[in-house]
CSV table of C-alpha atoms in Angstrom, one decimal:
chain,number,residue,atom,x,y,z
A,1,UNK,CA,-36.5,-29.8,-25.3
A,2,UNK,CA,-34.8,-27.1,-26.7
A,3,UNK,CA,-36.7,-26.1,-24.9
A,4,UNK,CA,-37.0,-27.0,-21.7
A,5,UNK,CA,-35.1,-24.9,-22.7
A,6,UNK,CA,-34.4,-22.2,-25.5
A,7,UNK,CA,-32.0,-19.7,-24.7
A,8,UNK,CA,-32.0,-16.4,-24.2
A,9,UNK,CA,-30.9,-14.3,-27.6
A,10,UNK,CA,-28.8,-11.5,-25.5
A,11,UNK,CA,-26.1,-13.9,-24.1
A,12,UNK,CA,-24.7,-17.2,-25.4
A,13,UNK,CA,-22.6,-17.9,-21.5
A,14,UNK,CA,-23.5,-16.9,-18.3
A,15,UNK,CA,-21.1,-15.1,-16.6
A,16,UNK,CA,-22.8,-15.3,-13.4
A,17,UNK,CA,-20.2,-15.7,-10.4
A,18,UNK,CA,-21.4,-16.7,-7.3
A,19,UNK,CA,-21.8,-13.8,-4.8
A,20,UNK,CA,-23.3,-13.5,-1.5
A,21,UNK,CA,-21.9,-16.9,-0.2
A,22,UNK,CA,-21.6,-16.7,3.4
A,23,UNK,CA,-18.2,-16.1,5.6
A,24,UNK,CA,-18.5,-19.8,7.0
A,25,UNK,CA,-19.3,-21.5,3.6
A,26,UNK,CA,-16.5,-19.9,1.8
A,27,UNK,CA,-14.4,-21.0,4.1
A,28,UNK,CA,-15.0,-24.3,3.9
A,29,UNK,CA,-13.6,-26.8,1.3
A,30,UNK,CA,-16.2,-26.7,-1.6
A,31,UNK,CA,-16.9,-29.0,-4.5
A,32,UNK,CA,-16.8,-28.0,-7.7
A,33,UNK,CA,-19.3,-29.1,-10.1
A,34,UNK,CA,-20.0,-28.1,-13.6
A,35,UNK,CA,-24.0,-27.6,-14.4
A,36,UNK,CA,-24.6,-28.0,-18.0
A,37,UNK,CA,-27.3,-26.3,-19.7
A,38,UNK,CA,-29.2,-25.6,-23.1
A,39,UNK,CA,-28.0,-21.6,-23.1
A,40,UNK,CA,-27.9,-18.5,-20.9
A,41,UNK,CA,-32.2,-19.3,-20.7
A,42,UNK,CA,-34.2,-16.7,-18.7
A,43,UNK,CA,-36.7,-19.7,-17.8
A,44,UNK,CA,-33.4,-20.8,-15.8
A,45,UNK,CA,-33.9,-17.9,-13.1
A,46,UNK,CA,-34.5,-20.3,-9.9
A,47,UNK,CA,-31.0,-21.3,-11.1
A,48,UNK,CA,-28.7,-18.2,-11.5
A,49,UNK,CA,-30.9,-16.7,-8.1
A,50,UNK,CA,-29.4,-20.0,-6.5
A,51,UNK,CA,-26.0,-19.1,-7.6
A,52,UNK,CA,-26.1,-15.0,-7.3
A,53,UNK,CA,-27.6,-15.3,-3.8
A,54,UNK,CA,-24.7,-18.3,-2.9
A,55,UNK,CA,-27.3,-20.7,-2.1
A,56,UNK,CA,-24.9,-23.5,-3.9
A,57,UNK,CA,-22.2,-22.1,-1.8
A,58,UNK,CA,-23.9,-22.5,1.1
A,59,UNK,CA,-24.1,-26.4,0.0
A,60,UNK,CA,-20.3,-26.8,-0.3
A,61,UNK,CA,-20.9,-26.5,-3.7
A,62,UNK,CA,-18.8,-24.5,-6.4
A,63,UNK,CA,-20.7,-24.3,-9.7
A,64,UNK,CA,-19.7,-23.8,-13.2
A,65,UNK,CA,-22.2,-23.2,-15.8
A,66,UNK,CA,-21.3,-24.6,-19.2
A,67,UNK,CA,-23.4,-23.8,-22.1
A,68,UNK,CA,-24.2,-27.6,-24.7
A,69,UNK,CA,-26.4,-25.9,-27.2
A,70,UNK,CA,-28.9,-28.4,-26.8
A,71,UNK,CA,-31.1,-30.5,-24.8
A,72,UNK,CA,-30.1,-34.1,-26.0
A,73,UNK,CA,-26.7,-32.4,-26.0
A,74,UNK,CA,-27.2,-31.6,-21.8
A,75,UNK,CA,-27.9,-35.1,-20.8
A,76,UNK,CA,-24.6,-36.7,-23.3
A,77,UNK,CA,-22.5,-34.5,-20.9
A,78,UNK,CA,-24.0,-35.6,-18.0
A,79,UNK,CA,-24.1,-39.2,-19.0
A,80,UNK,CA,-20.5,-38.9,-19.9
A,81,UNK,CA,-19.1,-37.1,-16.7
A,82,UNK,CA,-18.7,-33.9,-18.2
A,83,UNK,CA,-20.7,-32.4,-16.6
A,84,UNK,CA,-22.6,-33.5,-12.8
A,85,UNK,CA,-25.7,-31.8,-13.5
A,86,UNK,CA,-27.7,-30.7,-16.1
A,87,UNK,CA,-30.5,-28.4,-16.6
A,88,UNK,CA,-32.6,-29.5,-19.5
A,89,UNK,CA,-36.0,-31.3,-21.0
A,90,UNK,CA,-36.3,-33.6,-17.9
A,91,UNK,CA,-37.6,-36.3,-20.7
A,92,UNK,CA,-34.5,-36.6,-22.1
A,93,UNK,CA,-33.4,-38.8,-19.2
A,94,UNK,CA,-36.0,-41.5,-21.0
A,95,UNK,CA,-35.3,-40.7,-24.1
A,96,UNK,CA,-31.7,-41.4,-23.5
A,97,UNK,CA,-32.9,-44.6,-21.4
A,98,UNK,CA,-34.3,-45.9,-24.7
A,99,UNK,CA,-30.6,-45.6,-26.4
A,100,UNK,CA,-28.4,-47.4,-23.7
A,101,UNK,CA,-27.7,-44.5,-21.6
A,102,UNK,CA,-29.5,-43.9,-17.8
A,103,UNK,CA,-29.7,-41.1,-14.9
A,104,UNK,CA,-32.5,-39.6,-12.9
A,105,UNK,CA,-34.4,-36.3,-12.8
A,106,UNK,CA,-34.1,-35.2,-9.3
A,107,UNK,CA,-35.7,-31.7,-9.6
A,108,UNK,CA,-38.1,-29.5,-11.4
A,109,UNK,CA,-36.5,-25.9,-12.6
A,110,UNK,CA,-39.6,-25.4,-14.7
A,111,UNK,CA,-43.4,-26.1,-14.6
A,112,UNK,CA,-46.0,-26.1,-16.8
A,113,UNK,CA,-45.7,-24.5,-20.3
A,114,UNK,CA,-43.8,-21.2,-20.9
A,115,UNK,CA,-44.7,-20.4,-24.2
A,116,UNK,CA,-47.4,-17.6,-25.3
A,117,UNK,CA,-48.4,-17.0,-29.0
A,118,UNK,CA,-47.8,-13.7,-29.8
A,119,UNK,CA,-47.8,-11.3,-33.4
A,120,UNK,CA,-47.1,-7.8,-34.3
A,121,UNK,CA,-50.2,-7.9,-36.8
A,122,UNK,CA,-52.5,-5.5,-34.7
A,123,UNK,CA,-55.7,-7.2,-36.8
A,124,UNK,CA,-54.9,-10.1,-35.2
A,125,UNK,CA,-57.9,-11.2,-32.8
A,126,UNK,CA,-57.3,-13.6,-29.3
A,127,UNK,CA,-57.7,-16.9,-30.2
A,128,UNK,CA,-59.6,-19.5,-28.0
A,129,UNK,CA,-59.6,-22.5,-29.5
A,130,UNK,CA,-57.2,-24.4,-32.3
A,131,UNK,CA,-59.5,-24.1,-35.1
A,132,UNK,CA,-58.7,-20.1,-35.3
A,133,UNK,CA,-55.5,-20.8,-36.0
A,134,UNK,CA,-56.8,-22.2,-39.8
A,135,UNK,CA,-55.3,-20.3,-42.7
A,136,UNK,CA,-52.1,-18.9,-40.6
A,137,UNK,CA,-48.6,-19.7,-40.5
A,138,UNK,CA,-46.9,-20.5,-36.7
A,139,UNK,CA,-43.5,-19.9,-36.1
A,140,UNK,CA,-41.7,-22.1,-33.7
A,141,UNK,CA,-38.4,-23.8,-32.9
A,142,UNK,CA,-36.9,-26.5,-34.8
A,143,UNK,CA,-38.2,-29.9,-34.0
A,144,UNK,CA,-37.5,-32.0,-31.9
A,145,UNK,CA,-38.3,-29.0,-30.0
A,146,UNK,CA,-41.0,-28.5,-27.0
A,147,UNK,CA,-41.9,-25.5,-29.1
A,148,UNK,CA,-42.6,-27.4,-31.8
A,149,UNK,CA,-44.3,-30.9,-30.2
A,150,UNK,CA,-46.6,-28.2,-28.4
A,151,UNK,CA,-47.9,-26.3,-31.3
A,152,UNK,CA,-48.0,-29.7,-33.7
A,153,UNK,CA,-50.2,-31.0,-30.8
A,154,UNK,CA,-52.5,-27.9,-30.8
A,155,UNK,CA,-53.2,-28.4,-34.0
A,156,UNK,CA,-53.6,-31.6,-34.3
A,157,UNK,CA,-57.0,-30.3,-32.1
A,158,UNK,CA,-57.9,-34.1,-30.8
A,159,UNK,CA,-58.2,-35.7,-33.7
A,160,UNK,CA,-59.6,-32.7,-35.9
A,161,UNK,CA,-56.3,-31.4,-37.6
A,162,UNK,CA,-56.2,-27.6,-37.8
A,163,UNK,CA,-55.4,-26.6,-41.6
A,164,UNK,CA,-52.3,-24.2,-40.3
A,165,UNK,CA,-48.4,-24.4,-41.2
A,166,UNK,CA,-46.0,-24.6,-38.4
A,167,UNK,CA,-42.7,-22.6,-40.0
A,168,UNK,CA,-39.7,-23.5,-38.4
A,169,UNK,CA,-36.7,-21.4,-37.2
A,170,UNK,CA,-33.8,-21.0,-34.9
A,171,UNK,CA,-34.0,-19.8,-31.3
A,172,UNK,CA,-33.9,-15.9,-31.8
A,173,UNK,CA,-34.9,-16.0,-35.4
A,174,UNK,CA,-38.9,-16.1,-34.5
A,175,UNK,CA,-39.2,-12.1,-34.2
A,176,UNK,CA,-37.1,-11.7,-37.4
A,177,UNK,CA,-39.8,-14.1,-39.0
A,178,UNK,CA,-42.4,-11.5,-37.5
A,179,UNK,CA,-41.4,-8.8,-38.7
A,180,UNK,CA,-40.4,-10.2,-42.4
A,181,UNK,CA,-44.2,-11.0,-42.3
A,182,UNK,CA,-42.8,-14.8,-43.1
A,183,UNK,CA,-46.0,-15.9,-40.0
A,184,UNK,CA,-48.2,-14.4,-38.8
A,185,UNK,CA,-47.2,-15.7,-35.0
A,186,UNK,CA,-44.9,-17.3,-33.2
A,187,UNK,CA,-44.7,-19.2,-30.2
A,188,UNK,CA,-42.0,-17.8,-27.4
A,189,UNK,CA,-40.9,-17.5,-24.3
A,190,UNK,CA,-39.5,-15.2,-22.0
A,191,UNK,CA,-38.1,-12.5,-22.1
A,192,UNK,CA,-39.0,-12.5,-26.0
A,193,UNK,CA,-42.8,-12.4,-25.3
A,194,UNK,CA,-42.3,-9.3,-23.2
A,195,UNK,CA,-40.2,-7.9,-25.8
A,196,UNK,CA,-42.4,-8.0,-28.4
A,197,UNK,CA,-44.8,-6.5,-26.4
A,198,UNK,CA,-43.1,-3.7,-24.8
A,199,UNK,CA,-42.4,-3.2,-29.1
A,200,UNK,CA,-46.3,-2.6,-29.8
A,201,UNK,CA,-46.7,-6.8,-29.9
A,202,UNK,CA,-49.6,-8.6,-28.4
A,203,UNK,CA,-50.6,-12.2,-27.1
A,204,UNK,CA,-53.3,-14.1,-28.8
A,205,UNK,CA,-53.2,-17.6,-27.4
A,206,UNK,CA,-51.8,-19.6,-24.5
A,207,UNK,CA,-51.4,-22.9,-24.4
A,208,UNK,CA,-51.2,-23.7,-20.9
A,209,UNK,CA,-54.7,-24.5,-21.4
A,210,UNK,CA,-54.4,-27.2,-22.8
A,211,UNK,CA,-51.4,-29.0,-21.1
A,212,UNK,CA,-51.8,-27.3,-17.8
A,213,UNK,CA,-49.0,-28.7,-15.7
A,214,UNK,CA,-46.2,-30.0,-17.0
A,215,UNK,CA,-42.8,-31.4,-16.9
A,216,UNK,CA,-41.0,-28.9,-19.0
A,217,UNK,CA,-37.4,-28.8,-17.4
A,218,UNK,CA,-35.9,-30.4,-14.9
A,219,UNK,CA,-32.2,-30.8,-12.9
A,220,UNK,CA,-30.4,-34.3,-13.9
A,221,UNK,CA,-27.9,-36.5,-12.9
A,222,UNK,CA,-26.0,-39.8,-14.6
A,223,UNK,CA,-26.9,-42.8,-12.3
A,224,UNK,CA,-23.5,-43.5,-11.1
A,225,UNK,CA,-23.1,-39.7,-9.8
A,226,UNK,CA,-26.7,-40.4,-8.5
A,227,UNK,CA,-25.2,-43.7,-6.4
A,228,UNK,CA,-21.7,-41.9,-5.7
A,229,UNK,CA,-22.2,-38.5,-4.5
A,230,UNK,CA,-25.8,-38.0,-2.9
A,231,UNK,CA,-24.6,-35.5,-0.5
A,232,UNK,CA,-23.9,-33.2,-3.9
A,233,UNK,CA,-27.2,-34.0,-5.8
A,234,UNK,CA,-29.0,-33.2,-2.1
A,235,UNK,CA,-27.3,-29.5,-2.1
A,236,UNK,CA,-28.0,-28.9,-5.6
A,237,UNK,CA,-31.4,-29.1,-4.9
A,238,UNK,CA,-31.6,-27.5,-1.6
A,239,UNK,CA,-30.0,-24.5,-3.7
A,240,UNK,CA,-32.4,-24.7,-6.4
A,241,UNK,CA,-35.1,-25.1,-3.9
A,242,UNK,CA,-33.7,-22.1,-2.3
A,243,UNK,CA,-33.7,-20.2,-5.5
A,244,UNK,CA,-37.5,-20.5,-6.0
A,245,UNK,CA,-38.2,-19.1,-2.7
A,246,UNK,CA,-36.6,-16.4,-2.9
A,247,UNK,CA,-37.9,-15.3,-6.3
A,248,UNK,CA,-41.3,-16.0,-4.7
A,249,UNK,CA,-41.2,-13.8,-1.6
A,250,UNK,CA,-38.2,-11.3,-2.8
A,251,UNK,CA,-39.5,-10.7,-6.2
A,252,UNK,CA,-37.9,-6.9,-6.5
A,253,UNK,CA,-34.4,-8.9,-5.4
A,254,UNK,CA,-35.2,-11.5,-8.4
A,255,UNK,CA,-35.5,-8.8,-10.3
A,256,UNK,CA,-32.4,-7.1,-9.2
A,257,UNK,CA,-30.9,-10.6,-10.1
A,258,UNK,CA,-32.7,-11.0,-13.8
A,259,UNK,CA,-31.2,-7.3,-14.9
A,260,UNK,CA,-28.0,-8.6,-13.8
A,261,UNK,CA,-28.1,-11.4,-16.2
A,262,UNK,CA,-29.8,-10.0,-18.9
A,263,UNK,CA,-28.1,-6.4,-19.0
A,264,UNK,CA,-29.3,-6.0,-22.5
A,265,UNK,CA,-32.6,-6.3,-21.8
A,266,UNK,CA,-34.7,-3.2,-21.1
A,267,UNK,CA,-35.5,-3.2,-16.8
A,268,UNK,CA,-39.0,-2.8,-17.3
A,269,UNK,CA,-39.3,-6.0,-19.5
A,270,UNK,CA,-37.1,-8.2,-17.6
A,271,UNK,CA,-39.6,-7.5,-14.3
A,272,UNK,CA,-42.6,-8.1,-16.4
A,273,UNK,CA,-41.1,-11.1,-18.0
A,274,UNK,CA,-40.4,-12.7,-14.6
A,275,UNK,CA,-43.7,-11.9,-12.9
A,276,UNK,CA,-45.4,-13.1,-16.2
A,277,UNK,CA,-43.4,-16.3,-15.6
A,278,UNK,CA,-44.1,-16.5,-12.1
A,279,UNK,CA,-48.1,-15.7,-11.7
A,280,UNK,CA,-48.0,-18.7,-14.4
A,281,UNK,CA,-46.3,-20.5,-11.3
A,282,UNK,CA,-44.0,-21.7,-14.2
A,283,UNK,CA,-41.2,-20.5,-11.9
A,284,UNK,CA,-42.8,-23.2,-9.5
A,285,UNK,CA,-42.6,-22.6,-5.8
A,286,UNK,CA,-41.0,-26.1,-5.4
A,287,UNK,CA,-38.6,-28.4,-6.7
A,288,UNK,CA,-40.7,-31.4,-6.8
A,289,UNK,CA,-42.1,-32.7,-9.9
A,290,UNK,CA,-45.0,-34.7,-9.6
A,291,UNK,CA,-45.6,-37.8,-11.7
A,292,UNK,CA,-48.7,-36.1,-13.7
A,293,UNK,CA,-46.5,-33.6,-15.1
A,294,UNK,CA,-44.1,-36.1,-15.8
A,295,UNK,CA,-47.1,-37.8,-17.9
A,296,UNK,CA,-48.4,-34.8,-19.8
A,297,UNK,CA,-44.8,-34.9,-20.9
A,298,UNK,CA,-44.4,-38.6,-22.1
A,299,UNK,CA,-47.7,-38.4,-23.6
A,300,UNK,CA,-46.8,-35.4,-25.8
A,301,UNK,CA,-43.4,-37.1,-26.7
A,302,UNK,CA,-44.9,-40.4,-27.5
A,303,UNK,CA,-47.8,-38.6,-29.7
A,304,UNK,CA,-45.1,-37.2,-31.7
A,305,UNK,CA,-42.8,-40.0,-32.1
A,306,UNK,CA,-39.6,-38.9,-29.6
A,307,UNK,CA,-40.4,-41.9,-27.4
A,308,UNK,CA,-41.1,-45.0,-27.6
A,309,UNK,CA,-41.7,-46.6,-24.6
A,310,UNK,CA,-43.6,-45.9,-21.6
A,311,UNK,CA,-41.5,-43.1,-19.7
A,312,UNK,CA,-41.7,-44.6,-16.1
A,313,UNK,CA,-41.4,-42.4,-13.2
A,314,UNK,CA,-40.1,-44.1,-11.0
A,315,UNK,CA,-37.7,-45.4,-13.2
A,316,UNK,CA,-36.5,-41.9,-14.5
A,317,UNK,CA,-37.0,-39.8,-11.3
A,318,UNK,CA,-35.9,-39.6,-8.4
A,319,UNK,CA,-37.7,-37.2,-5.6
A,320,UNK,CA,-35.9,-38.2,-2.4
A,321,UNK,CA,-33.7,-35.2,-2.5
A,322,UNK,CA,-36.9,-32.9,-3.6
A,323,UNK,CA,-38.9,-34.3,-0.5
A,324,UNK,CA,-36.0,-33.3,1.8
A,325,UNK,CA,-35.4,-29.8,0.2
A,326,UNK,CA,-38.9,-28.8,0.6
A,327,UNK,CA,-39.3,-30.0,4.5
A,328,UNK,CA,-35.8,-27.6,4.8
């Protein structure tokens, strides 16, 4: 989506290296593999934990993170071979389906919706349901983003359109448009939301309320790299699966891990970001993405014209390698 995916503002590349590998795995012959994905994204944590802590390592595998720019742009390197995994909007692998190319979702990185509405406008009151958004201007990512297909479908309030104006931008332009007084709100995500709270900001509306859970992104593979290499996709996920538990029962070491990545963000903001992202469990606790996520997703992308067809499941994931990662 961007946005499965939106990057973070601060960084462009992740330098992360991966540290903390075991004596026994770094002795052993790994695999490199390159993992392509939208930007340097905080919403990516489970990931760059998996890699800090050498969980990927411990799989025989030696990642490389490459940065595409883009979530359609993810998925063309993995359908090409440049890259072996990619970290993305997991519809894209249908989307893509639909225009000749295939591969499989095998994991979830992130669940449900990350986005809150937020403003600097202190006269701004919570909003609780789509028809108090009437009168204002939203900012949110370009379409075909997740940022945008969520907003157009909250105001498009089931039939009884909400007279608002979404105002699009580029990701890390939103709080510019803030402040500018060009919206009155904008729909992020982390660390930005925390940001523009820790600057005298607030939150007026979330809209996990209305989608609850969701497929929002997801770890893919090309089907031939699917076919050729299981061992590989089944210690990617063991890794990422790894990644999510530690965040979940070593939160002050996932924080320790967050700063690390995102040394231009102020410490305090970066540990509220995360727990903000993980008492929304959408840091989920597992790697498995069940098929009524995956719906909310196609239903969304259908509504607003990104898909045509139907989306299948079982066509465009794959949760072998989840089911055996989460008995681990």
């Amino acid at each position: 989506m961007v946005c499965g995916a939106c990057a973070s503002q601060q960084s462009s590349e992740n330098p992360t290296a991966q540290s903390g590998a075991n004596t026994q795995s770094s002795e052993r012959k790994l695999q490199k593999v390159t993992i392509a994905q939208f930007g340097h994204v905080f919403l990516y944590m489970p990931l760059y934990v998996a890699i800090d802590k050498g969980y990927f390592k411990d799989q025989g595998l030696d990642v490389n993170l490459s940065v595409s720019g883009g979530d359609e742009k993810t998925f063309t390197a993995v359908a090409t071979g440049n890259a072996q995994f990619g970290v993305s909007d997991p519809l894209f692998t249908a989307i893509a389906r639909e225009h000749g190319q295939s591969g499989k979702v095998v994991a979830a990185v992130v669940r449900g919706v990350p986005f809150w509405v937020i403003t600097d406008k202190k006269e701004m009151k919570p909003i609780s349901k789509p028809e108090q958004f009437a009168g204002h201007k939203i900012a949110t990512y370009t379409s075909p983003s997740t940022s945008y297909a969520v907003m157009k479908k909250v105001l498009a309030n089931n039939g009884h359109p909400v007279d608002a104006k979404i105002v699009e931008g580029a990701f890390g332009t939103l709080p510019a448009l803030l402040r500018a007084g060009q919206v009155d709100m904008a729909l992020e995500i982390e660390p930005v939301v925390s940001i523009v709270l820790h600057n005298g900001g607030h939150i007026v509306y979330n809209p996990q309320k209305e989608l609850g859970d969701f497929a929002f992104t997801g770890l893919e593979v090309s089907e031939t790299f699917n076919k050729e290499h299981p061992d590989q996709v089944q210690g990617a996920v063991n890794a990422l699966q790894k990644g999510m538990d530690f965040i979940h029962s070593d939160f002050a070491g996932a924080v320790a891990v967050a700063k690390k990545e995102f040394p231009d963000v102020e410490p305090s903001v970066v540990r509220q970001a995360l727990q903000r992202l993980k008492d929304s469990n959408t840091v989920p606790k597992s790697v498995e993405l069940p098929k009524a996520a995956w719906d909310k997703a196609v239903a969304l992308r259908r509504e607003i014209g990104d898909m045509k067809g139907n989306g299948d499941y079982d066509l465009n994931v794959d949760m072998s390698y989840a089911d055996k990662a989460t008995k681990k």
